[in-house]
CSV table of C-alpha atoms in Angstrom, one decimal:
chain,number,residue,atom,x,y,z
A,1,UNK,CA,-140.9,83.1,183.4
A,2,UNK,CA,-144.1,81.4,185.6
A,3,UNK,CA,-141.7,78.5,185.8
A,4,UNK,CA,-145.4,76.5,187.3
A,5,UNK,CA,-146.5,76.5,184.0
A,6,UNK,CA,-143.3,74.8,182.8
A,7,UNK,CA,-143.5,71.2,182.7
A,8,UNK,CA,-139.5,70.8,182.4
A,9,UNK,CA,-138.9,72.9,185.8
A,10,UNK,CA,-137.7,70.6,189.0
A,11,UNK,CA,-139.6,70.0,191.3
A,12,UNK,CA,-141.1,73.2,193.8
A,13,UNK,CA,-142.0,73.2,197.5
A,14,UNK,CA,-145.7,73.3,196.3
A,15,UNK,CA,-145.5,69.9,194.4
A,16,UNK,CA,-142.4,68.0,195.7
A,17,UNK,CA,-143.1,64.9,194.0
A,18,UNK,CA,-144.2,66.3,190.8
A,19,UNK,CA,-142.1,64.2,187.5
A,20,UNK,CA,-140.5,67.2,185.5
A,21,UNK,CA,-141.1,66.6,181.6
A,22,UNK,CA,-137.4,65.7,180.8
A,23,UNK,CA,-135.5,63.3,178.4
A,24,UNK,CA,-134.4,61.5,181.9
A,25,UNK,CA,-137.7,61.2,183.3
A,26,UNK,CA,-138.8,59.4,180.3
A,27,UNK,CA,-135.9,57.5,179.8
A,28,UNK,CA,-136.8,56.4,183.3
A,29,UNK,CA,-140.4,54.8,181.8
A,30,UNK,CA,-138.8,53.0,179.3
A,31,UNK,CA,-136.0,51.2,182.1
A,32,UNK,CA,-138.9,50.3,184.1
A,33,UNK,CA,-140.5,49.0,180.9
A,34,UNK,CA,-137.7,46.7,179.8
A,35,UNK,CA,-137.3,45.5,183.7
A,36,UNK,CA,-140.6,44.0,183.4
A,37,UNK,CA,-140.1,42.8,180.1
A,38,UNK,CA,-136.5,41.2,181.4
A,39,UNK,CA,-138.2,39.7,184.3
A,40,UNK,CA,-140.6,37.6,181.9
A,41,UNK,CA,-137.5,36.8,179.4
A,42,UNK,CA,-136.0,35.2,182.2
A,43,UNK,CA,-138.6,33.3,184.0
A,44,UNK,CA,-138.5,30.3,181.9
A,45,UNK,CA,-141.2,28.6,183.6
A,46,UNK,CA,-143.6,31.6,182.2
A,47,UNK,CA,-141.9,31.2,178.8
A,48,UNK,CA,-142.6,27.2,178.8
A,49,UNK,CA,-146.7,28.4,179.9
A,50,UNK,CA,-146.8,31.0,176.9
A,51,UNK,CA,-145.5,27.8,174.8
A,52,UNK,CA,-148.2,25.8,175.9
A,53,UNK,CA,-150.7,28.2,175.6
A,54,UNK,CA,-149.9,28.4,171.6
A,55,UNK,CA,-149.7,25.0,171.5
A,56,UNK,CA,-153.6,24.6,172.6
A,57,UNK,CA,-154.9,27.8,170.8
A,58,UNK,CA,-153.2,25.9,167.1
A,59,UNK,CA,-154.3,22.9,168.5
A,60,UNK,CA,-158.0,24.2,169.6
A,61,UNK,CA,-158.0,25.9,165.8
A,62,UNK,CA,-157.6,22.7,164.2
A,63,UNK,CA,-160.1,21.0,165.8
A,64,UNK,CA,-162.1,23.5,164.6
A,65,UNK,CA,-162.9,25.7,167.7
A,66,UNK,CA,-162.4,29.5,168.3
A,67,UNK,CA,-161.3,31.7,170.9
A,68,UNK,CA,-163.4,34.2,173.0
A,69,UNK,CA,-161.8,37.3,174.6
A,70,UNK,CA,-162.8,39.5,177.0
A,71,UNK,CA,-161.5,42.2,179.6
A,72,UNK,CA,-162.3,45.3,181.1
A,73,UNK,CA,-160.9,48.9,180.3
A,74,UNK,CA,-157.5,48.8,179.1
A,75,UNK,CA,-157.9,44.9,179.0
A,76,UNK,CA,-160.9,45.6,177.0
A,77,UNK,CA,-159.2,47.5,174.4
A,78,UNK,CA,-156.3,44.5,174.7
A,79,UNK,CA,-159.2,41.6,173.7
A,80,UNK,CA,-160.5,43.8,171.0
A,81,UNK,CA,-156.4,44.2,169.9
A,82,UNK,CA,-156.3,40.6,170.1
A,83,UNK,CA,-159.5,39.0,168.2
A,84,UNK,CA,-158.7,41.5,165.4
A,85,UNK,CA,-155.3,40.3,164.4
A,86,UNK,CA,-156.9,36.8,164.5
A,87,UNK,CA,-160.0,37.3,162.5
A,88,UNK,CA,-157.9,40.0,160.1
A,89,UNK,CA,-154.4,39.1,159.6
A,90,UNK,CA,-151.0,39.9,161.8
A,91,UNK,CA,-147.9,40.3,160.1
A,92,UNK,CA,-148.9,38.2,156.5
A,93,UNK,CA,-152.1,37.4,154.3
A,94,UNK,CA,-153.9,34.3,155.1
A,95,UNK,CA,-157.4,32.9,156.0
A,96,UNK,CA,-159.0,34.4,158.9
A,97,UNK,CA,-159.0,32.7,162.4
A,98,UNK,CA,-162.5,32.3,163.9
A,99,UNK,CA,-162.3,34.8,167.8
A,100,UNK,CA,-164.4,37.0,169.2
A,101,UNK,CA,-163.7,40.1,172.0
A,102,UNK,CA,-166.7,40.0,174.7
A,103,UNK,CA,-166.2,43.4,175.1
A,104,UNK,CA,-167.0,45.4,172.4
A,105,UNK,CA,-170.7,44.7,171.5
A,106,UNK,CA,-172.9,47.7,173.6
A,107,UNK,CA,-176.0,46.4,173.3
A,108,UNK,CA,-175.4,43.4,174.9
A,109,UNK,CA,-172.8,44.9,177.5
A,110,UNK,CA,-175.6,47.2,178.6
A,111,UNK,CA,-178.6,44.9,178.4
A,112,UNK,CA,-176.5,41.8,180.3
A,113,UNK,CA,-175.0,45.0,182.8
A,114,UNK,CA,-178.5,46.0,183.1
A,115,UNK,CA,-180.7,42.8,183.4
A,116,UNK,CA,-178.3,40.6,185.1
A,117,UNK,CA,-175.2,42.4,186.7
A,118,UNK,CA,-172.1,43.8,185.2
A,119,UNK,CA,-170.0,40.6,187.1
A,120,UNK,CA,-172.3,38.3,184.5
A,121,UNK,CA,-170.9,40.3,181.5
A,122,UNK,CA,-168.6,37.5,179.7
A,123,UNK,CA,-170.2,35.0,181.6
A,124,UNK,CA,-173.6,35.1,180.1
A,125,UNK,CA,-172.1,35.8,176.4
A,126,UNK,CA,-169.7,32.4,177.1
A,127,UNK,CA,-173.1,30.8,177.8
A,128,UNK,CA,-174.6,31.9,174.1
A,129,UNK,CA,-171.8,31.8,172.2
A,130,UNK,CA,-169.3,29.1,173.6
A,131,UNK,CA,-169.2,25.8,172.3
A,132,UNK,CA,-167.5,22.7,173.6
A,133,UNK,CA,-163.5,23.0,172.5
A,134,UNK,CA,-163.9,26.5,172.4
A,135,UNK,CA,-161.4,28.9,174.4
A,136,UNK,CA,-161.9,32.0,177.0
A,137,UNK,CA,-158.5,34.8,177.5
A,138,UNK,CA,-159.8,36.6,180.4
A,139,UNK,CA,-157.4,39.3,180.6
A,140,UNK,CA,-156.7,41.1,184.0
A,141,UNK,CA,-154.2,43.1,185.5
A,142,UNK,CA,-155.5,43.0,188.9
A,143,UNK,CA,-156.3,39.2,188.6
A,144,UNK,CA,-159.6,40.1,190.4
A,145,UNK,CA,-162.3,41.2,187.5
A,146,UNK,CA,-165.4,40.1,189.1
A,147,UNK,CA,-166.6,39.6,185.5
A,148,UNK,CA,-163.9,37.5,184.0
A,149,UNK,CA,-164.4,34.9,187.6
A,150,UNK,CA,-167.5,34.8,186.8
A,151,UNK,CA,-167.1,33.8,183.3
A,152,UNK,CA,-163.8,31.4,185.0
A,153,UNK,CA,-166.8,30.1,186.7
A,154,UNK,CA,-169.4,28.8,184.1
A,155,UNK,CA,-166.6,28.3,181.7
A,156,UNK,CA,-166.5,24.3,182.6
A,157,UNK,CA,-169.6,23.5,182.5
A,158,UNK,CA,-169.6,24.5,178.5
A,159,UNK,CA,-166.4,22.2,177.9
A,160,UNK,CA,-164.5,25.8,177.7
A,161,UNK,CA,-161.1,26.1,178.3
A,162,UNK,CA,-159.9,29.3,180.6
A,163,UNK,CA,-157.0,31.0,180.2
A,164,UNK,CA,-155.5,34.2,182.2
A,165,UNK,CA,-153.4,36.9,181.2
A,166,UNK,CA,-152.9,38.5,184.3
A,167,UNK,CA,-150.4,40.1,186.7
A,168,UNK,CA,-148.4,38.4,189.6
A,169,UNK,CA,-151.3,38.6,192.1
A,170,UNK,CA,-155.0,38.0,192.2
A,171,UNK,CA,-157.4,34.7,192.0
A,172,UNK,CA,-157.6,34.0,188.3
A,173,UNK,CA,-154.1,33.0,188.5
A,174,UNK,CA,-155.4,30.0,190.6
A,175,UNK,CA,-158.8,28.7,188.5
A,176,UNK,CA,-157.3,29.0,185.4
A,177,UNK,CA,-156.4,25.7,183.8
A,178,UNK,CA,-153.6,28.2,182.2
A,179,UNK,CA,-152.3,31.1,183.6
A,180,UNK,CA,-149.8,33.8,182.5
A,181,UNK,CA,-149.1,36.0,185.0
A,182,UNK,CA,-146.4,39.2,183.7
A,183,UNK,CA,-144.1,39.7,187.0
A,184,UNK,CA,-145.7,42.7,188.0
A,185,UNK,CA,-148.5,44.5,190.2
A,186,UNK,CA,-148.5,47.2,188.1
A,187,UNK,CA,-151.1,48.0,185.7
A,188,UNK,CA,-149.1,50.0,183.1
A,189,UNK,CA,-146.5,46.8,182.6
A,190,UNK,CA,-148.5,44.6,183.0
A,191,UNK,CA,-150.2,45.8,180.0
A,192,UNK,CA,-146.9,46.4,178.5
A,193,UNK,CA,-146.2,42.6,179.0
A,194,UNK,CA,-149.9,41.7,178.1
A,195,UNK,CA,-149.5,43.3,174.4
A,196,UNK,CA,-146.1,41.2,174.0
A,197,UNK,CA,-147.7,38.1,174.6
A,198,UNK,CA,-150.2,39.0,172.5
A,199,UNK,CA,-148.2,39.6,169.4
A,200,UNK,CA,-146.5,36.4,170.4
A,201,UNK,CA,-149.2,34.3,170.6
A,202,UNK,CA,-150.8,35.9,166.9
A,203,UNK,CA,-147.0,35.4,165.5
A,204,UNK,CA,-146.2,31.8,166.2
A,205,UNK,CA,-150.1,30.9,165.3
A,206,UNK,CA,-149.6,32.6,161.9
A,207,UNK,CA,-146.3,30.6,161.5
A,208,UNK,CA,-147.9,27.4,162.6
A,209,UNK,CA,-150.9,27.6,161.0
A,210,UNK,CA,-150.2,29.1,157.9
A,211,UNK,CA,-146.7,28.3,156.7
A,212,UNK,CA,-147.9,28.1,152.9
A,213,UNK,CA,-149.4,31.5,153.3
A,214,UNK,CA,-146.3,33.2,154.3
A,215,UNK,CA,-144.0,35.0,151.5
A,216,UNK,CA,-140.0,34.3,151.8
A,217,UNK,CA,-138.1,37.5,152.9
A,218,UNK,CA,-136.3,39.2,150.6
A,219,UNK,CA,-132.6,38.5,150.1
A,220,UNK,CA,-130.2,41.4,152.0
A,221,UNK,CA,-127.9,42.2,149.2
């Protein structure tokens, strides 16, 4: 058997770091997972900022505002994931929450990337589409997106709110009025962690929000 062709074979003198396709090896991707996730369950001080985030987004609803997403890549796809389960529904039926991804409209994305710059992507949609009261996630891993600054940047000056969702390093950490930053500097859990917080934040709105809406559990018999 060509045993280069088999993805369960250790490791050769050709490729020496090369991750054999084994139960062990995964196993090993879903520790590294649940260390991340572990990390955040016990950093209280990011579970009290998570808190407070919900607490404005149910508190920025009733006062009749909306929220704005928007992200780049995988973060993309994550502010898509996000203003969906708003406007749509998450785990029961009830009226749609008004939030909008930045991310996902091409004509603008390529009209704003080619007219203005890419880094004025969410920037110059906040500038159109935010009102005063309104919210902006600006989700990145790296912290850095020159795109989601930018939009950090204008975001006060439209009475908009800016929130991160970010990893444990870069500068939107720091201009953020709120910031939750997954213990991590690596993309793959931080996006892990991103997703969690996510499906946090749309539970405990639904919950708040719409108590009447939700249907009681069936009895375990």
């Amino acid at each position: 058997m060509n045993t280069s062709l088999d993805p369960t074979a250790p490791p050769d003198a050709a490729f020496p770091t090369r991750v054999p396709v084994t139960p062990a090896s995964i196993a090993a991707y879903v520790a590294d997972s649940i260390a991340v996730k572990q990390q955040l369950l016990a950093d209280s001080v990011l579970l009290a900022k998570i808190a407070e985030v919900v607490s404005l987004c149910i508190a920025t609803y009733r006062a009749g505002g909306k929220i704005l997403v928007g992200g780049n890549g995988g973060s993309a796809a994550d502010a898509q994931h996000l203003a969906a389960e708003l406007v749509a529904r998450f785990e029961y039926d009830r009226p749609g929450l008004p939030a909008m991804s930045l991310s996902t409209d091409t004509s603008a994305l390529t009209a704003i990337g080619n007219d203005y710059g890419y880094e004025f992507l969410f920037a110059r949609q906040l500038q159109a589409l935010a009102r005063p009261g309104d919210l902006f996630i600006g989700i990145t891993t790296s912290g850095n997106s020159k795109n989601v600054l930018k939009a950090f940047d204008v975001a006060p000056k439209l009475g908009v709110t800016r929130i991160a969702l970010c990893g444990s390093g870069g500068k939107a950490r720091d201009i953020a009025e709120h910031a939750l930053c997954v213990p991590s500097t690596h993309t793959p859990r931080i996006q892990e962690c991103h997703i969690l917080i996510i499906h946090i934040l749309c539970a405990l709105l639904e919950e708040n929000l719409f108590p009447e809406h939700k249907a009681p559990k069936p009895a375990v018999l």
